[in-house]
């Protein structure tokens, strides 16, 4: 089995801004590229911050309206600082959190959730930007077709990894829910089969109704136990 990594789902062609880029340039780039945020990078393409639509809107909301009313007294110190921003470097959020290409999907999703961010620039071992990964990207494994999930369980989990006899365990998948039926030789094998199925990308849950020929978990059980 191979689990998807950040490298498998990230966007590689990343729109960026330099710290000296004007806010008009930033807004135009966001619009032209259909993205909601840009990594701000230095001359070595090392991320030094993030500037987002929300940052631009916060700055815009802090400006006086068309009738000249000044909202400065209703804004926070952060908002007041953003009002005077003229460049990406002035407005960007720092420090910038980053991910690595080899990170797993699950750990990256957990990191995003814990840090309360929507996206992460992805950097290589030198700190150079190589991509960007968003919450939407991390949801892609959930969109895997049921047939692809079933094939991976049958071929990789049961076949290559567990080396089980074909046909002993029947696998069906519906909307990411895996159902395992059939019979295994020993009762202790059931969790050994079930656990790796839960780890397959796109699996929502696993329901098993597996019987067994031998109850090796109960010393008093008859070794010629009838199937359950």
PDB file of C-alpha atoms in Angstrom:
ATOM      1  CA  UNK A   1       0.000   0.000   0.000  1.00  0.00           C
ATOM      2  CA  UNK A   2       1.152   3.522  -0.671  1.00  0.00           C
ATOM      3  CA  UNK A   3      -0.502   6.435   1.068  1.00  0.00           C
ATOM      4  CA  UNK A   4      -0.831   9.725  -0.672  1.00  0.00           C
ATOM      5  CA  UNK A   5       1.478  12.517   0.329  1.00  0.00           C
ATOM      6  CA  UNK A   6       1.428  16.283   0.004  1.00  0.00           C
ATOM      7  CA  UNK A   7       3.482  15.894  -3.184  1.00  0.00           C
ATOM      8  CA  UNK A   8       0.629  13.909  -4.745  1.00  0.00           C
ATOM      9  CA  UNK A   9      -2.052  16.563  -4.222  1.00  0.00           C
ATOM     10  CA  UNK A  10      -0.297  19.938  -4.000  1.00  0.00           C
ATOM     11  CA  UNK A  11      -0.405  22.630  -6.676  1.00  0.00           C
ATOM     12  CA  UNK A  12       3.061  22.875  -8.179  1.00  0.00           C
ATOM     13  CA  UNK A  13       2.697  25.957 -10.361  1.00  0.00           C
ATOM     14  CA  UNK A  14       2.358  28.491  -7.539  1.00  0.00           C
ATOM     15  CA  UNK A  15       1.504  32.135  -8.067  1.00  0.00           C
ATOM     16  CA  UNK A  16       3.682  34.227  -5.736  1.00  0.00           C
ATOM     17  CA  UNK A  17       4.434  37.822  -4.882  1.00  0.00           C
ATOM     18  CA  UNK A  18       7.625  39.571  -3.915  1.00  0.00           C
ATOM     19  CA  UNK A  19       7.579  41.656  -0.735  1.00  0.00           C
ATOM     20  CA  UNK A  20       7.816  44.843  -2.804  1.00  0.00           C
ATOM     21  CA  UNK A  21       4.770  44.012  -4.982  1.00  0.00           C
ATOM     22  CA  UNK A  22       2.051  46.659  -4.809  1.00  0.00           C
ATOM     23  CA  UNK A  23      -1.339  45.737  -3.396  1.00  0.00           C
ATOM     24  CA  UNK A  24      -2.869  46.393  -6.825  1.00  0.00           C
ATOM     25  CA  UNK A  25      -0.482  43.806  -8.269  1.00  0.00           C
ATOM     26  CA  UNK A  26      -1.376  41.356  -5.508  1.00  0.00           C
ATOM     27  CA  UNK A  27      -5.119  41.830  -6.110  1.00  0.00           C
ATOM     28  CA  UNK A  28      -4.656  41.376  -9.855  1.00  0.00           C
ATOM     29  CA  UNK A  29      -2.624  38.198  -9.360  1.00  0.00           C
ATOM     30  CA  UNK A  30      -5.204  36.733  -6.984  1.00  0.00           C
ATOM     31  CA  UNK A  31      -7.928  37.404  -9.527  1.00  0.00           C
ATOM     32  CA  UNK A  32      -5.995  36.255 -12.601  1.00  0.00           C
ATOM     33  CA  UNK A  33      -4.895  32.990 -10.969  1.00  0.00           C
ATOM     34  CA  UNK A  34      -8.208  32.213  -9.280  1.00  0.00           C
ATOM     35  CA  UNK A  35      -6.614  31.808  -5.854  1.00  0.00           C
ATOM     36  CA  UNK A  36      -7.394  33.287  -2.455  1.00  0.00           C
ATOM     37  CA  UNK A  37      -3.833  33.763  -1.191  1.00  0.00           C
ATOM     38  CA  UNK A  38      -0.266  34.187  -2.427  1.00  0.00           C
ATOM     39  CA  UNK A  39       2.966  33.132  -0.753  1.00  0.00           C
ATOM     40  CA  UNK A  40       5.329  36.073  -0.464  1.00  0.00           C
ATOM     41  CA  UNK A  41       8.833  34.915  -1.379  1.00  0.00           C
ATOM     42  CA  UNK A  42      12.320  36.377  -1.252  1.00  0.00           C
ATOM     43  CA  UNK A  43      14.813  36.301  -4.107  1.00  0.00           C
ATOM     44  CA  UNK A  44      15.654  32.636  -3.356  1.00  0.00           C
ATOM     45  CA  UNK A  45      11.948  31.651  -3.485  1.00  0.00           C
ATOM     46  CA  UNK A  46      11.908  31.090   0.248  1.00  0.00           C
ATOM     47  CA  UNK A  47       8.439  31.872   1.664  1.00  0.00           C
ATOM     48  CA  UNK A  48       8.526  34.779   4.094  1.00  0.00           C
ATOM     49  CA  UNK A  49       4.790  35.365   4.480  1.00  0.00           C
ATOM     50  CA  UNK A  50       1.296  34.947   3.078  1.00  0.00           C
ATOM     51  CA  UNK A  51      -0.991  37.660   1.715  1.00  0.00           C
ATOM     52  CA  UNK A  52      -4.640  36.760   1.210  1.00  0.00           C
ATOM     53  CA  UNK A  53      -7.927  38.153  -0.017  1.00  0.00           C
ATOM     54  CA  UNK A  54      -8.915  38.478   3.630  1.00  0.00           C
ATOM     55  CA  UNK A  55      -5.876  40.697   4.270  1.00  0.00           C
ATOM     56  CA  UNK A  56      -6.804  42.950   1.350  1.00  0.00           C
ATOM     57  CA  UNK A  57     -10.437  43.118   2.420  1.00  0.00           C
ATOM     58  CA  UNK A  58      -9.460  43.928   5.997  1.00  0.00           C
ATOM     59  CA  UNK A  59      -7.321  46.788   4.755  1.00  0.00           C
ATOM     60  CA  UNK A  60     -10.084  47.987   2.442  1.00  0.00           C
ATOM     61  CA  UNK A  61     -12.665  47.835   5.220  1.00  0.00           C
ATOM     62  CA  UNK A  62     -10.444  49.987   7.414  1.00  0.00           C
ATOM     63  CA  UNK A  63     -10.339  52.888   4.954  1.00  0.00           C
ATOM     64  CA  UNK A  64     -12.721  55.861   5.205  1.00  0.00           C
ATOM     65  CA  UNK A  65     -15.956  55.382   3.248  1.00  0.00           C
ATOM     66  CA  UNK A  66     -17.186  57.593   0.391  1.00  0.00           C
ATOM     67  CA  UNK A  67     -18.646  60.090   2.841  1.00  0.00           C
ATOM     68  CA  UNK A  68     -15.346  60.476   4.623  1.00  0.00           C
ATOM     69  CA  UNK A  69     -16.268  58.609   7.800  1.00  0.00           C
ATOM     70  CA  UNK A  70     -13.169  57.136   9.421  1.00  0.00           C
ATOM     71  CA  UNK A  71     -13.646  53.668  10.928  1.00  0.00           C
ATOM     72  CA  UNK A  72     -10.272  53.677  12.658  1.00  0.00           C
ATOM     73  CA  UNK A  73     -11.798  53.750  16.151  1.00  0.00           C
ATOM     74  CA  UNK A  74     -13.630  50.480  15.492  1.00  0.00           C
ATOM     75  CA  UNK A  75     -10.622  48.542  14.236  1.00  0.00           C
ATOM     76  CA  UNK A  76      -7.999  46.521  16.076  1.00  0.00           C
ATOM     77  CA  UNK A  77      -4.330  47.456  16.200  1.00  0.00           C
ATOM     78  CA  UNK A  78      -3.637  44.831  13.535  1.00  0.00           C
ATOM     79  CA  UNK A  79      -6.298  46.300  11.269  1.00  0.00           C
ATOM     80  CA  UNK A  80      -4.945  49.810  11.852  1.00  0.00           C
ATOM     81  CA  UNK A  81      -1.478  48.624  10.856  1.00  0.00           C
ATOM     82  CA  UNK A  82      -2.848  47.083   7.662  1.00  0.00           C
ATOM     83  CA  UNK A  83      -4.533  50.337   6.633  1.00  0.00           C
ATOM     84  CA  UNK A  84      -1.158  51.924   5.936  1.00  0.00           C
ATOM     85  CA  UNK A  85       0.138  48.921   4.010  1.00  0.00           C
ATOM     86  CA  UNK A  86       1.209  49.569   0.439  1.00  0.00           C
ATOM     87  CA  UNK A  87       3.055  46.388  -0.489  1.00  0.00           C
ATOM     88  CA  UNK A  88       2.735  42.654  -0.040  1.00  0.00           C
ATOM     89  CA  UNK A  89       5.539  42.821   2.510  1.00  0.00           C
ATOM     90  CA  UNK A  90       3.616  45.384   4.535  1.00  0.00           C
ATOM     91  CA  UNK A  91       0.386  43.380   4.566  1.00  0.00           C
ATOM     92  CA  UNK A  92       1.544  39.768   4.659  1.00  0.00           C
ATOM     93  CA  UNK A  93       0.971  37.460   7.611  1.00  0.00           C
ATOM     94  CA  UNK A  94       4.115  36.147   9.311  1.00  0.00           C
ATOM     95  CA  UNK A  95       5.667  33.873  10.343  1.00  0.00           C
ATOM     96  CA  UNK A  96       4.720  31.577   7.513  1.00  0.00           C
ATOM     97  CA  UNK A  97       3.884  27.945   8.278  1.00  0.00           C
ATOM     98  CA  UNK A  98       5.083  25.431   5.697  1.00  0.00           C
ATOM     99  CA  UNK A  99       4.691  21.763   4.792  1.00  0.00           C
ATOM    100  CA  UNK A 100       7.061  19.227   3.249  1.00  0.00           C
ATOM    101  CA  UNK A 101       6.273  17.198   0.102  1.00  0.00           C
ATOM    102  CA  UNK A 102       6.699  13.881   1.920  1.00  0.00           C
ATOM    103  CA  UNK A 103       4.154  14.655   4.638  1.00  0.00           C
ATOM    104  CA  UNK A 104       1.171  12.338   4.710  1.00  0.00           C
ATOM    105  CA  UNK A 105      -2.327  13.594   3.924  1.00  0.00           C
ATOM    106  CA  UNK A 106      -3.665  12.819   7.402  1.00  0.00           C
ATOM    107  CA  UNK A 107      -0.864  14.515   9.348  1.00  0.00           C
ATOM    108  CA  UNK A 108      -1.060  17.564   7.080  1.00  0.00           C
ATOM    109  CA  UNK A 109      -4.825  17.852   7.512  1.00  0.00           C
ATOM    110  CA  UNK A 110      -4.345  17.623  11.274  1.00  0.00           C
ATOM    111  CA  UNK A 111      -1.650  20.317  11.154  1.00  0.00           C
ATOM    112  CA  UNK A 112      -3.926  22.657   9.170  1.00  0.00           C
ATOM    113  CA  UNK A 113      -6.763  22.086  11.618  1.00  0.00           C
ATOM    114  CA  UNK A 114      -4.623  22.588  14.706  1.00  0.00           C
ATOM    115  CA  UNK A 115      -3.048  25.781  13.383  1.00  0.00           C
ATOM    116  CA  UNK A 116      -6.332  27.158  11.999  1.00  0.00           C
ATOM    117  CA  UNK A 117      -4.979  27.853   8.513  1.00  0.00           C
ATOM    118  CA  UNK A 118      -6.456  27.097   5.098  1.00  0.00           C
ATOM    119  CA  UNK A 119      -3.305  26.445   3.120  1.00  0.00           C
ATOM    120  CA  UNK A 120       0.414  25.782   3.474  1.00  0.00           C
ATOM    121  CA  UNK A 121       3.289  26.628   1.141  1.00  0.00           C
ATOM    122  CA  UNK A 122       5.307  23.478   0.506  1.00  0.00           C
ATOM    123  CA  UNK A 123       9.092  23.711   0.698  1.00  0.00           C
ATOM    124  CA  UNK A 124      11.928  21.309  -0.038  1.00  0.00           C
ATOM    125  CA  UNK A 125      14.899  20.564   2.217  1.00  0.00           C
ATOM    126  CA  UNK A 126      16.521  23.893   1.259  1.00  0.00           C
ATOM    127  CA  UNK A 127      13.430  25.897   2.200  1.00  0.00           C
ATOM    128  CA  UNK A 128      12.628  26.639  -1.453  1.00  0.00           C
ATOM    129  CA  UNK A 129       8.967  26.856  -2.465  1.00  0.00           C
ATOM    130  CA  UNK A 130       7.910  23.832  -4.542  1.00  0.00           C
ATOM    131  CA  UNK A 131       4.122  23.960  -4.195  1.00  0.00           C
ATOM    132  CA  UNK A 132       1.130  24.915  -2.111  1.00  0.00           C
ATOM    133  CA  UNK A 133      -1.445  22.633  -0.480  1.00  0.00           C
ATOM    134  CA  UNK A 134      -4.931  23.651   0.616  1.00  0.00           C
ATOM    135  CA  UNK A 135      -7.786  22.095   2.541  1.00  0.00           C
ATOM    136  CA  UNK A 136      -9.471  21.337  -0.786  1.00  0.00           C
ATOM    137  CA  UNK A 137      -6.368  19.488  -2.029  1.00  0.00           C
ATOM    138  CA  UNK A 138      -6.342  17.322   1.084  1.00  0.00           C
ATOM    139  CA  UNK A 139      -9.942  16.289   0.456  1.00  0.00           C
ATOM    140  CA  UNK A 140      -9.101  14.775  -2.938  1.00  0.00           C
ATOM    141  CA  UNK A 141      -8.488  11.258  -1.569  1.00  0.00           C
ATOM    142  CA  UNK A 142     -12.080  11.349  -0.262  1.00  0.00           C
ATOM    143  CA  UNK A 143     -13.195  11.694  -3.890  1.00  0.00           C
ATOM    144  CA  UNK A 144     -11.623   8.398  -4.977  1.00  0.00           C
ATOM    145  CA  UNK A 145     -14.000   6.159  -6.863  1.00  0.00           C
ATOM    146  CA  UNK A 146     -15.334   3.158  -4.945  1.00  0.00           C
ATOM    147  CA  UNK A 147     -13.913   0.805  -7.584  1.00  0.00           C
ATOM    148  CA  UNK A 148     -10.401   2.205  -7.077  1.00  0.00           C
ATOM    149  CA  UNK A 149     -10.697   1.756  -3.309  1.00  0.00           C
ATOM    150  CA  UNK A 150     -11.931  -1.830  -3.727  1.00  0.00           C
ATOM    151  CA  UNK A 151      -9.141  -2.678  -6.168  1.00  0.00           C
ATOM    152  CA  UNK A 152      -6.496  -1.390  -3.758  1.00  0.00           C
ATOM    153  CA  UNK A 153      -7.928  -3.406  -0.864  1.00  0.00           C
ATOM    154  CA  UNK A 154      -8.222  -6.609  -2.900  1.00  0.00           C
ATOM    155  CA  UNK A 155      -4.908  -6.329  -4.752  1.00  0.00           C
ATOM    156  CA  UNK A 156      -2.634  -4.525  -2.288  1.00  0.00           C
ATOM    157  CA  UNK A 157      -4.035  -5.167   1.202  1.00  0.00           C
ATOM    158  CA  UNK A 158      -5.371  -8.704   0.874  1.00  0.00           C
ATOM    159  CA  UNK A 159      -3.155  -9.866  -1.980  1.00  0.00           C
ATOM    160  CA  UNK A 160       0.331  -8.359  -1.740  1.00  0.00           C
ATOM    161  CA  UNK A 161       0.452  -7.334   1.922  1.00  0.00           C
ATOM    162  CA  UNK A 162      -1.493 -10.093   3.701  1.00  0.00           C
ATOM    163  CA  UNK A 163      -1.006 -12.748   0.987  1.00  0.00           C
ATOM    164  CA  UNK A 164      -4.498 -14.108   1.513  1.00  0.00           C
ATOM    165  CA  UNK A 165      -6.127 -16.657  -0.758  1.00  0.00           C
ATOM    166  CA  UNK A 166      -8.286 -14.889  -3.352  1.00  0.00           C
ATOM    167  CA  UNK A 167     -11.993 -15.191  -2.651  1.00  0.00           C
ATOM    168  CA  UNK A 168     -11.712 -15.862   1.057  1.00  0.00           C
ATOM    169  CA  UNK A 169     -12.764 -12.332   1.921  1.00  0.00           C
ATOM    170  CA  UNK A 170     -15.316 -10.526  -0.223  1.00  0.00           C
ATOM    171  CA  UNK A 171     -14.978  -6.739  -0.477  1.00  0.00           C
ATOM    172  CA  UNK A 172     -17.650  -4.249  -1.475  1.00  0.00           C
ATOM    173  CA  UNK A 173     -17.378  -0.461  -1.314  1.00  0.00           C
ATOM    174  CA  UNK A 174     -20.211   2.057  -1.395  1.00  0.00           C
ATOM    175  CA  UNK A 175     -19.622   5.788  -0.926  1.00  0.00           C
ATOM    176  CA  UNK A 176     -16.297   5.004   0.717  1.00  0.00           C
ATOM    177  CA  UNK A 177     -17.804   2.541   3.217  1.00  0.00           C
ATOM    178  CA  UNK A 178     -16.032  -0.822   2.981  1.00  0.00           C
ATOM    179  CA  UNK A 179     -17.866  -4.061   3.777  1.00  0.00           C
ATOM    180  CA  UNK A 180     -15.868  -7.235   4.447  1.00  0.00           C
ATOM    181  CA  UNK A 181     -17.620 -10.587   4.393  1.00  0.00           C
ATOM    182  CA  UNK A 182     -16.517 -14.200   4.136  1.00  0.00           C
ATOM    183  CA  UNK A 183     -14.327 -16.291   6.389  1.00  0.00           C
ATOM    184  CA  UNK A 184     -10.768 -16.360   7.653  1.00  0.00           C
ATOM    185  CA  UNK A 185      -8.958 -19.290   9.177  1.00  0.00           C
ATOM    186  CA  UNK A 186      -8.282 -17.820  12.636  1.00  0.00           C
ATOM    187  CA  UNK A 187     -10.245 -15.299  14.675  1.00  0.00           C
ATOM    188  CA  UNK A 188      -7.093 -13.262  15.401  1.00  0.00           C
ATOM    189  CA  UNK A 189      -6.771 -12.568  11.673  1.00  0.00           C
ATOM    190  CA  UNK A 190      -9.907 -10.403  11.600  1.00  0.00           C
ATOM    191  CA  UNK A 191      -8.350  -7.193  13.045  1.00  0.00           C
ATOM    192  CA  UNK A 192      -5.241  -7.833  10.955  1.00  0.00           C
ATOM    193  CA  UNK A 193      -7.463  -7.619   7.868  1.00  0.00           C
ATOM    194  CA  UNK A 194      -9.626  -4.768   9.095  1.00  0.00           C
ATOM    195  CA  UNK A 195      -6.950  -2.309  10.247  1.00  0.00           C
ATOM    196  CA  UNK A 196      -5.090  -1.758   6.956  1.00  0.00           C
ATOM    197  CA  UNK A 197      -8.395  -1.409   5.110  1.00  0.00           C
ATOM    198  CA  UNK A 198      -9.204   1.600   7.279  1.00  0.00           C
ATOM    199  CA  UNK A 199      -5.940   3.223   6.203  1.00  0.00           C
ATOM    200  CA  UNK A 200      -6.612   3.077   2.473  1.00  0.00           C
ATOM    201  CA  UNK A 201      -7.051   6.546   0.981  1.00  0.00           C
ATOM    202  CA  UNK A 202     -10.716   7.394   0.474  1.00  0.00           C
ATOM    203  CA  UNK A 203     -12.095   4.910   3.014  1.00  0.00           C
ATOM    204  CA  UNK A 204     -14.740   6.467   5.259  1.00  0.00           C
ATOM    205  CA  UNK A 205     -15.317   3.441   7.495  1.00  0.00           C
ATOM    206  CA  UNK A 206     -15.073  -0.351   7.511  1.00  0.00           C
ATOM    207  CA  UNK A 207     -17.880  -2.765   8.380  1.00  0.00           C
ATOM    208  CA  UNK A 208     -16.827  -6.374   8.808  1.00  0.00           C
ATOM    209  CA  UNK A 209     -18.910  -9.517   9.236  1.00  0.00           C
ATOM    210  CA  UNK A 210     -16.122 -12.074   8.955  1.00  0.00           C
ATOM    211  CA  UNK A 211     -16.469 -15.601  10.220  1.00  0.00           C
ATOM    212  CA  UNK A 212     -13.589 -17.804  11.369  1.00  0.00           C
ATOM    213  CA  UNK A 213     -12.802 -21.504  11.456  1.00  0.00           C
ATOM    214  CA  UNK A 214     -10.612 -21.504  14.571  1.00  0.00           C
ATOM    215  CA  UNK A 215     -11.059 -19.337  17.672  1.00  0.00           C
ATOM    216  CA  UNK A 216      -7.396 -18.965  18.562  1.00  0.00           C
ATOM    217  CA  UNK A 217      -8.195 -16.153  21.015  1.00  0.00           C
ATOM    218  CA  UNK A 218     -10.017 -18.461  23.401  1.00  0.00           C
ATOM    219  CA  UNK A 219      -7.906 -21.290  24.911  1.00  0.00           C
ATOM    220  CA  UNK A 220     -11.029 -23.216  25.861  1.00  0.00           C
ATOM    221  CA  UNK A 221     -12.564 -23.048  22.407  1.00  0.00           C
ATOM    222  CA  UNK A 222     -12.756 -26.099  20.205  1.00  0.00           C
ATOM    223  CA  UNK A 223     -10.094 -25.889  17.512  1.00  0.00           C
ATOM    224  CA  UNK A 224     -12.614 -27.376  15.102  1.00  0.00           C
ATOM    225  CA  UNK A 225     -15.095 -24.658  15.933  1.00  0.00           C
ATOM    226  CA  UNK A 226     -17.967 -24.277  13.489  1.00  0.00           C
ATOM    227  CA  UNK A 227     -17.859 -21.092  11.380  1.00  0.00           C
ATOM    228  CA  UNK A 228     -19.432 -18.004  13.020  1.00  0.00           C
TER     229      UNK A 228
END
